[in-house]
CSV table of C-alpha atoms and ligand atoms in Angstrom, one decimal:
chain,number,residue,atom,x,y,z
L,9,MET,CA,31.2,4.5,-11.9
L,10,SER,CA,29.2,5.9,-9.1
L,11,GLY,CA,26.9,4.0,-6.8
L,12,PRO,CA,25.2,4.5,-3.5
L,13,SER,CA,27.4,5.3,-0.5
L,14,ILE,CA,25.5,2.8,1.6
L,15,THR,CA,26.1,-0.7,0.2
L,16,ILE,CA,24.9,-4.1,1.4
L,17,PRO,CA,28.3,-4.9,2.9
L,18,ALA,CA,28.1,-1.6,4.7
L,19,LEU,CA,24.7,-2.5,6.1
L,20,GLN,CA,26.0,-5.9,7.2
L,21,GLN,CA,29.0,-4.2,8.8
L,22,LYS,CA,26.6,-2.0,10.8
L,23,LYS,CA,25.0,-5.1,12.3
L,24,THR,CA,28.5,-6.5,13.2
L,25,ALA,CA,29.5,-3.2,14.8
L,26,GLY,CA,26.2,-2.9,16.7
L,27,GLU,CA,25.4,0.3,14.8
L,28,ARG,CA,21.7,0.9,14.1
L,29,ILE,CA,20.4,1.0,10.5
L,30,THR,CA,18.0,3.8,9.5
L,31,MET,CA,15.4,3.3,6.8
L,32,LEU,CA,12.4,5.4,5.7
L,33,THR,CA,9.9,5.0,2.9
L,34,CYS,CA,10.3,7.4,0.0
L,35,TYR,CA,8.2,7.8,-3.1
L,36,ASP,CA,9.6,10.8,-5.0
L,37,ALA,CA,12.8,12.7,-6.0
L,38,THR,CA,12.2,15.7,-3.7
L,39,PHE,CA,12.0,13.5,-0.6
L,40,ALA,CA,14.9,11.4,-1.8
L,41,ARG,CA,17.1,14.5,-2.0
L,42,LEU,CA,16.0,15.6,1.5
L,43,LEU,CA,16.4,12.2,3.1
L,44,ASP,CA,19.9,11.9,1.5
L,45,ARG,CA,20.8,15.2,3.2
L,46,ALA,CA,19.6,13.6,6.5
L,47,GLU,CA,22.0,10.7,5.7
L,48,VAL,CA,19.2,8.0,6.0
L,49,ASP,CA,20.9,4.7,5.2
L,50,ALA,CA,18.1,3.1,3.2
L,51,LEU,CA,15.1,4.3,1.3
L,52,LEU,CA,12.2,1.9,0.8
L,53,VAL,CA,9.9,2.5,-2.2
L,54,GLY,CA,7.2,0.7,-0.4
L,55,ASP,CA,3.9,-0.5,-1.7
L,56,SER,CA,2.5,1.5,1.3
L,57,LEU,CA,2.4,4.2,-1.4
L,58,GLY,CA,-0.9,2.5,-2.4
L,59,MET,CA,-2.3,3.8,0.9
L,60,VAL,CA,-0.5,7.1,1.6
L,61,VAL,CA,-0.1,8.4,-2.0
L,62,GLN,CA,-2.9,6.7,-4.0
L,63,GLY,CA,-5.5,6.6,-1.2
L,64,HIS,CA,-6.4,2.9,-1.3
L,65,GLU,CA,-7.5,1.0,1.8
L,66,ASN,CA,-4.6,-1.5,1.5
L,67,THR,CA,-1.5,-2.2,-0.6
L,68,LEU,CA,-3.1,-4.8,-2.9
L,69,PRO,CA,-4.0,-2.7,-5.9
L,70,VAL,CA,-0.4,-1.4,-6.4
L,71,THR,CA,1.2,-2.5,-9.7
L,72,LEU,CA,4.8,-3.2,-10.7
L,73,ASP,CA,4.8,-0.3,-13.2
L,74,GLU,CA,3.7,2.1,-10.4
L,75,ILE,CA,6.5,1.0,-8.1
L,76,ILE,CA,8.9,1.4,-11.1
L,77,TYR,CA,7.6,4.9,-11.7
L,78,HIS,CA,8.2,6.0,-8.1
L,79,CYS,CA,11.5,4.1,-7.8
L,80,ARG,CA,12.9,6.0,-10.8
L,81,ALA,CA,12.0,9.3,-9.2
L,82,VAL,CA,13.7,8.2,-5.9
L,83,ALA,CA,16.8,7.0,-7.8
L,84,ARG,CA,17.1,10.3,-9.6
L,85,GLY,CA,16.9,12.2,-6.3
L,86,SER,CA,19.3,10.0,-4.2
L,87,SER,CA,23.0,9.3,-4.5
L,88,HIS,CA,23.7,8.3,-0.9
L,89,ALA,CA,21.1,5.8,0.2
L,90,HIS,CA,20.6,2.1,-0.5
L,91,ILE,CA,17.3,1.9,-2.4
L,92,VAL,CA,14.9,-1.0,-1.9
L,93,ALA,CA,11.8,-1.4,-4.0
L,94,ASP,CA,8.8,-3.5,-3.0
L,95,LEU,CA,7.6,-6.3,-5.2
L,96,PRO,CA,3.8,-5.7,-5.2
L,97,PHE,CA,1.1,-8.2,-4.5
L,98,MET,CA,1.0,-11.0,-7.1
L,99,THR,CA,4.2,-10.0,-8.9
L,100,TYR,CA,6.3,-12.8,-7.3
L,101,GLN,CA,4.1,-15.3,-5.5
L,102,THR,CA,3.2,-17.3,-8.6
L,103,SER,CA,6.6,-18.7,-9.4
L,104,PRO,CA,10.4,-18.2,-9.0
L,105,GLU,CA,10.5,-17.2,-12.7
L,106,GLN,CA,7.9,-14.6,-12.2
L,107,ALA,CA,9.8,-13.2,-9.2
L,108,VAL,CA,13.2,-13.1,-11.1
L,109,ASP,CA,11.6,-11.3,-14.1
L,110,ASN,CA,9.8,-8.7,-12.0
L,111,ALA,CA,12.5,-8.2,-9.5
L,112,GLY,CA,14.9,-7.7,-12.4
L,113,ARG,CA,12.7,-4.9,-13.8
L,114,LEU,CA,12.8,-3.1,-10.4
L,115,LEU,CA,16.6,-3.0,-10.8
L,116,LYS,CA,16.9,-2.5,-14.5
L,117,ASP,CA,14.0,0.0,-15.1
L,118,GLY,CA,13.4,1.3,-11.6
L,119,GLY,CA,17.0,1.9,-10.5
L,120,ALA,CA,16.5,0.0,-7.2
L,121,HIS,CA,19.5,-1.7,-5.5
L,122,ALA,CA,17.4,-4.4,-4.0
L,123,VAL,CA,13.9,-5.7,-3.8
L,124,LYS,CA,11.7,-6.6,-0.9
L,125,MET,CA,9.1,-9.5,-0.8
L,126,GLU,CA,6.7,-10.6,1.9
L,127,GLY,CA,6.6,-14.2,3.2
L,128,GLY,CA,8.6,-17.2,4.3
L,129,ALA,CA,8.2,-20.8,3.3
L,130,SER,CA,5.9,-20.1,0.4
L,131,ILE,CA,8.5,-17.8,-1.4
L,132,ARG,CA,11.7,-19.6,-0.4
L,133,GLU,CA,12.5,-20.5,-4.0
L,134,GLN,CA,11.7,-17.0,-5.1
L,135,ILE,CA,14.3,-15.6,-2.6
L,136,ARG,CA,16.9,-18.2,-3.6
L,137,ARG,CA,16.5,-17.7,-7.4
L,138,CYS,CA,16.6,-13.9,-7.2
L,139,SER,CA,19.6,-14.0,-4.9
L,140,GLU,CA,21.4,-16.4,-7.3
L,141,ALA,CA,20.6,-14.1,-10.2
L,142,GLY,CA,22.4,-11.2,-8.4
L,143,ILE,CA,19.2,-9.5,-7.2
L,144,PRO,CA,19.5,-8.7,-3.5
L,145,VAL,CA,16.4,-9.6,-1.6
L,146,MET,CA,15.1,-8.1,1.7
L,147,GLY,CA,12.6,-10.4,3.3
L,148,HIS,CA,9.5,-9.3,5.2
L,149,LEU,CA,7.8,-11.3,8.0
L,150,GLY,CA,5.4,-10.8,10.9
L,151,LEU,CA,2.6,-8.4,9.8
L,152,THR,CA,2.7,-8.8,6.1
L,153,PRO,CA,0.3,-6.2,4.6
L,154,GLN,CA,-0.2,-8.0,1.3
L,155,SER,CA,-1.9,-10.8,3.4
L,156,VAL,CA,-4.2,-8.4,5.1
L,157,HIS,CA,-7.3,-10.5,4.3
L,158,LYS,CA,-5.7,-13.7,5.5
L,159,MET,CA,-4.7,-11.9,8.8
L,160,GLY,CA,-8.2,-10.3,9.2
L,161,GLY,CA,-6.7,-6.8,9.2
L,162,HIS,CA,-3.4,-5.1,10.0
L,163,LYS,CA,-2.8,-7.0,13.2
L,164,VAL,CA,0.2,-7.8,15.4
L,165,GLN,CA,1.5,-11.3,14.6
L,166,GLY,CA,3.4,-13.9,16.6
L,167,LYS,CA,1.6,-13.2,19.9
L,168,ASN,CA,1.3,-16.9,20.8
L,169,ARG,CA,4.1,-19.5,21.0
L,170,ILE,CA,3.0,-21.4,17.9
L,171,GLN,CA,2.8,-18.3,15.8
L,172,ALA,CA,6.1,-17.0,17.2
L,173,GLU,CA,7.9,-20.3,16.5
L,174,LYS,CA,6.6,-20.2,12.9
L,175,ILE,CA,7.9,-16.7,12.3
L,176,LEU,CA,11.3,-17.6,13.8
L,177,THR,CA,11.5,-20.8,11.6
L,178,GLU,CA,10.6,-18.7,8.5
L,179,ALA,CA,13.1,-16.0,9.4
L,180,ARG,CA,15.9,-18.7,9.5
L,181,MET,CA,14.5,-20.0,6.1
L,182,VAL,CA,14.6,-16.5,4.6
L,183,GLU,CA,18.3,-16.0,5.6
L,184,GLU,CA,19.2,-19.5,4.4
L,185,ALA,CA,17.5,-18.8,1.0
L,186,GLY,CA,19.9,-15.9,0.5
L,187,ALA,CA,18.2,-12.8,1.7
L,188,TYR,CA,20.6,-10.0,2.8
L,189,SER,CA,18.2,-8.4,5.3
L,190,LEU,CA,14.8,-8.9,6.9
L,191,VAL,CA,12.0,-6.5,7.8
L,192,LEU,CA,10.1,-7.6,10.9
L,193,GLU,CA,6.7,-5.8,11.1
L,194,GLY,CA,4.2,-5.8,13.9
L,195,VAL,CA,5.6,-8.5,16.2
L,196,PRO,CA,6.1,-8.5,20.0
L,197,GLU,CA,9.4,-7.0,21.1
L,198,ALA,CA,10.8,-10.2,22.5
L,199,LEU,CA,10.3,-12.0,19.2
L,200,GLY,CA,12.0,-9.1,17.3
L,201,GLN,CA,14.9,-9.5,19.7
L,202,LEU,CA,15.1,-13.2,19.4
L,203,ILE,CA,15.1,-13.2,15.6
L,204,THR,CA,17.7,-10.5,15.6
L,205,GLU,CA,20.0,-12.5,17.8
L,206,GLU,CA,19.4,-15.7,15.8
L,207,LEU,CA,20.1,-14.3,12.4
L,208,SER,CA,23.4,-13.1,11.0
L,209,ILE,CA,21.7,-10.8,8.5
L,210,PRO,CA,20.4,-7.4,9.7
L,211,THR,CA,16.8,-7.1,10.8
L,212,ILE,CA,14.9,-3.9,10.3
L,213,GLY,CA,11.8,-3.4,12.5
L,214,ILE,CA,8.6,-1.5,12.3
L,215,GLY,CA,6.5,-2.1,15.3
L,216,ALA,CA,8.9,-4.9,16.3
L,217,GLY,CA,10.4,-3.2,19.4
L,218,ARG,CA,13.7,-1.8,20.3
L,219,TYR,CA,16.2,-4.6,19.6
L,220,THR,CA,16.1,-5.1,15.9
L,221,ASP,CA,19.3,-4.0,14.0
L,222,GLY,CA,17.5,-1.1,12.4
L,223,GLN,CA,14.1,0.7,12.2
L,224,VAL,CA,11.9,1.7,9.4
L,225,LEU,CA,8.9,4.1,9.3
L,226,VAL,CA,6.5,5.3,6.6
L,227,ILE,CA,7.8,8.9,6.1
L,228,TYR,CA,4.2,10.3,6.0
L,229,ASP,CA,3.6,8.8,9.5
L,230,LEU,CA,6.8,10.3,10.9
L,231,LEU,CA,5.9,13.7,9.5
L,232,GLY,CA,2.3,13.5,10.9
L,233,MET,CA,0.7,13.9,7.5
L,234,ASP,CA,-2.5,12.2,8.8
L,235,PRO,CA,-3.5,13.7,12.1
L,236,ASP,CA,-6.0,10.9,12.7
L,237,PHE,CA,-3.4,8.1,12.2
L,238,GLN,CA,-1.5,7.4,15.5
L,239,PRO,CA,-0.7,3.7,16.0
L,240,ARG,CA,1.4,2.8,19.0
L,241,PHE,CA,4.6,2.1,17.0
L,242,VAL,CA,4.8,5.5,15.2
L,243,ARG,CA,6.6,8.5,16.6
L,244,ARG,CA,5.5,11.7,14.9
L,245,TYR,CA,8.4,14.1,14.6
L,246,MET,CA,6.2,16.9,13.1
L,247,GLU,CA,2.6,17.8,12.7
L,248,LEU,CA,3.1,18.5,9.0
L,249,GLY,CA,-0.5,17.7,8.0
L,250,ASP,CA,-1.8,20.5,10.2
L,251,GLN,CA,1.0,22.8,9.0
L,252,ILE,CA,0.1,22.2,5.4
L,253,VAL,CA,-3.6,22.9,6.1
L,254,ASP,CA,-2.6,26.2,7.9
L,255,ALA,CA,-0.3,27.2,5.0
L,256,ALA,CA,-2.9,26.5,2.4
L,257,LYS,CA,-5.5,28.5,4.4
L,258,ALA,CA,-3.1,31.4,4.7
L,259,TYR,CA,-2.5,31.4,1.0
L,260,CYS,CA,-6.2,31.3,0.2
L,261,ASP,CA,-6.8,34.2,2.6
L,262,ASP,CA,-4.0,36.2,1.0
L,263,VAL,CA,-5.4,35.6,-2.5
L,264,LYS,CA,-8.9,36.4,-1.5
L,265,HIS,CA,-7.9,39.7,0.1
L,266,GLY,CA,-5.5,40.8,-2.7
L,267,HIS,CA,-2.4,40.3,-0.5
L,268,PHE,CA,-0.8,37.8,-2.8
L,269,PRO,CA,1.1,38.5,-5.0
L,270,ASN,CA,2.6,41.8,-3.6
L,271,ASP,CA,4.9,44.2,-5.5
L,272,HIS,CA,8.0,42.0,-4.9
L,273,GLU,CA,6.3,39.0,-6.3
L,274,VAL,CA,5.4,40.4,-9.8
L,275,PHE,CA,7.5,40.9,-13.0
L,276,LEU,CA,7.7,44.7,-13.6
L,277,LYS,CA,8.1,46.2,-17.0
L,278,THR,CA,11.7,47.4,-17.6
L,279,GLY,CA,13.1,50.3,-19.7
K,22,KIV,O1,5.4,-0.7,2.1
K,22,KIV,C1,6.0,-0.4,3.1
K,22,KIV,O2,6.1,0.8,3.4
K,22,KIV,C2,6.6,-1.4,4.0
K,22,KIV,C3,7.1,-0.9,5.3
K,22,KIV,C4,5.9,-0.7,6.2
K,22,KIV,C5,8.1,-1.8,5.9
K,22,KIV,O3,6.7,-2.5,3.6
């Protein structure tokens, strides 16, 4: 029976050994194949797809069926990485039963190896019940995009002492409830470091500084797909958005001038 090369014990071992964990978002089979070739440890079928793939303003409209659809594609393309699927807004907050049912679908129908859910005290039982049911849970604290309206925008969290202490307390709670890992998003570096030192499970940061056990980025951001989106925490490794525009322009030019297709690009009659 085959499974991913990167397992949850392997991720835990990386923390113990002080080896950094790599995670990127991934929404389709082609990218999953490429990211496997790059030996990325974990692929996150994030509800960020609502923004970068579907064009919504935030992640709230994403449905469970949409995550399952994208997750299946990622699972078909990957054989190496640990695949985590996001539970979308309002598919787990209502009750532990709702969380177990929907998280179960992400594993059964989506082919995910684990699920991610946002929040602390309010979803403690959801984390516990899913973990007890054999569904690995990755927590998510700090800037939690599903609470965008409560936060008043996608804003850094934990900047004052009271907020920071609340996030630290909730991080301990998430671990105690049975989560195997925790995403820390949009928090000051010192808080990311403190939580990482306090927890025995691996932390994975996005905009959480240099000292978390791993890092995650939205793949479209890393590739520079949107030339106008440059938050401080993103490093662009390419300007692929501009390259795509240039390639499409060159193609249109060739078609208009009769340069595409040429005689090597057509099927010629034989015999
Ligand atoms: O949905 C997502 O892509 C995420 C990451 C930003 C961590 O949750």
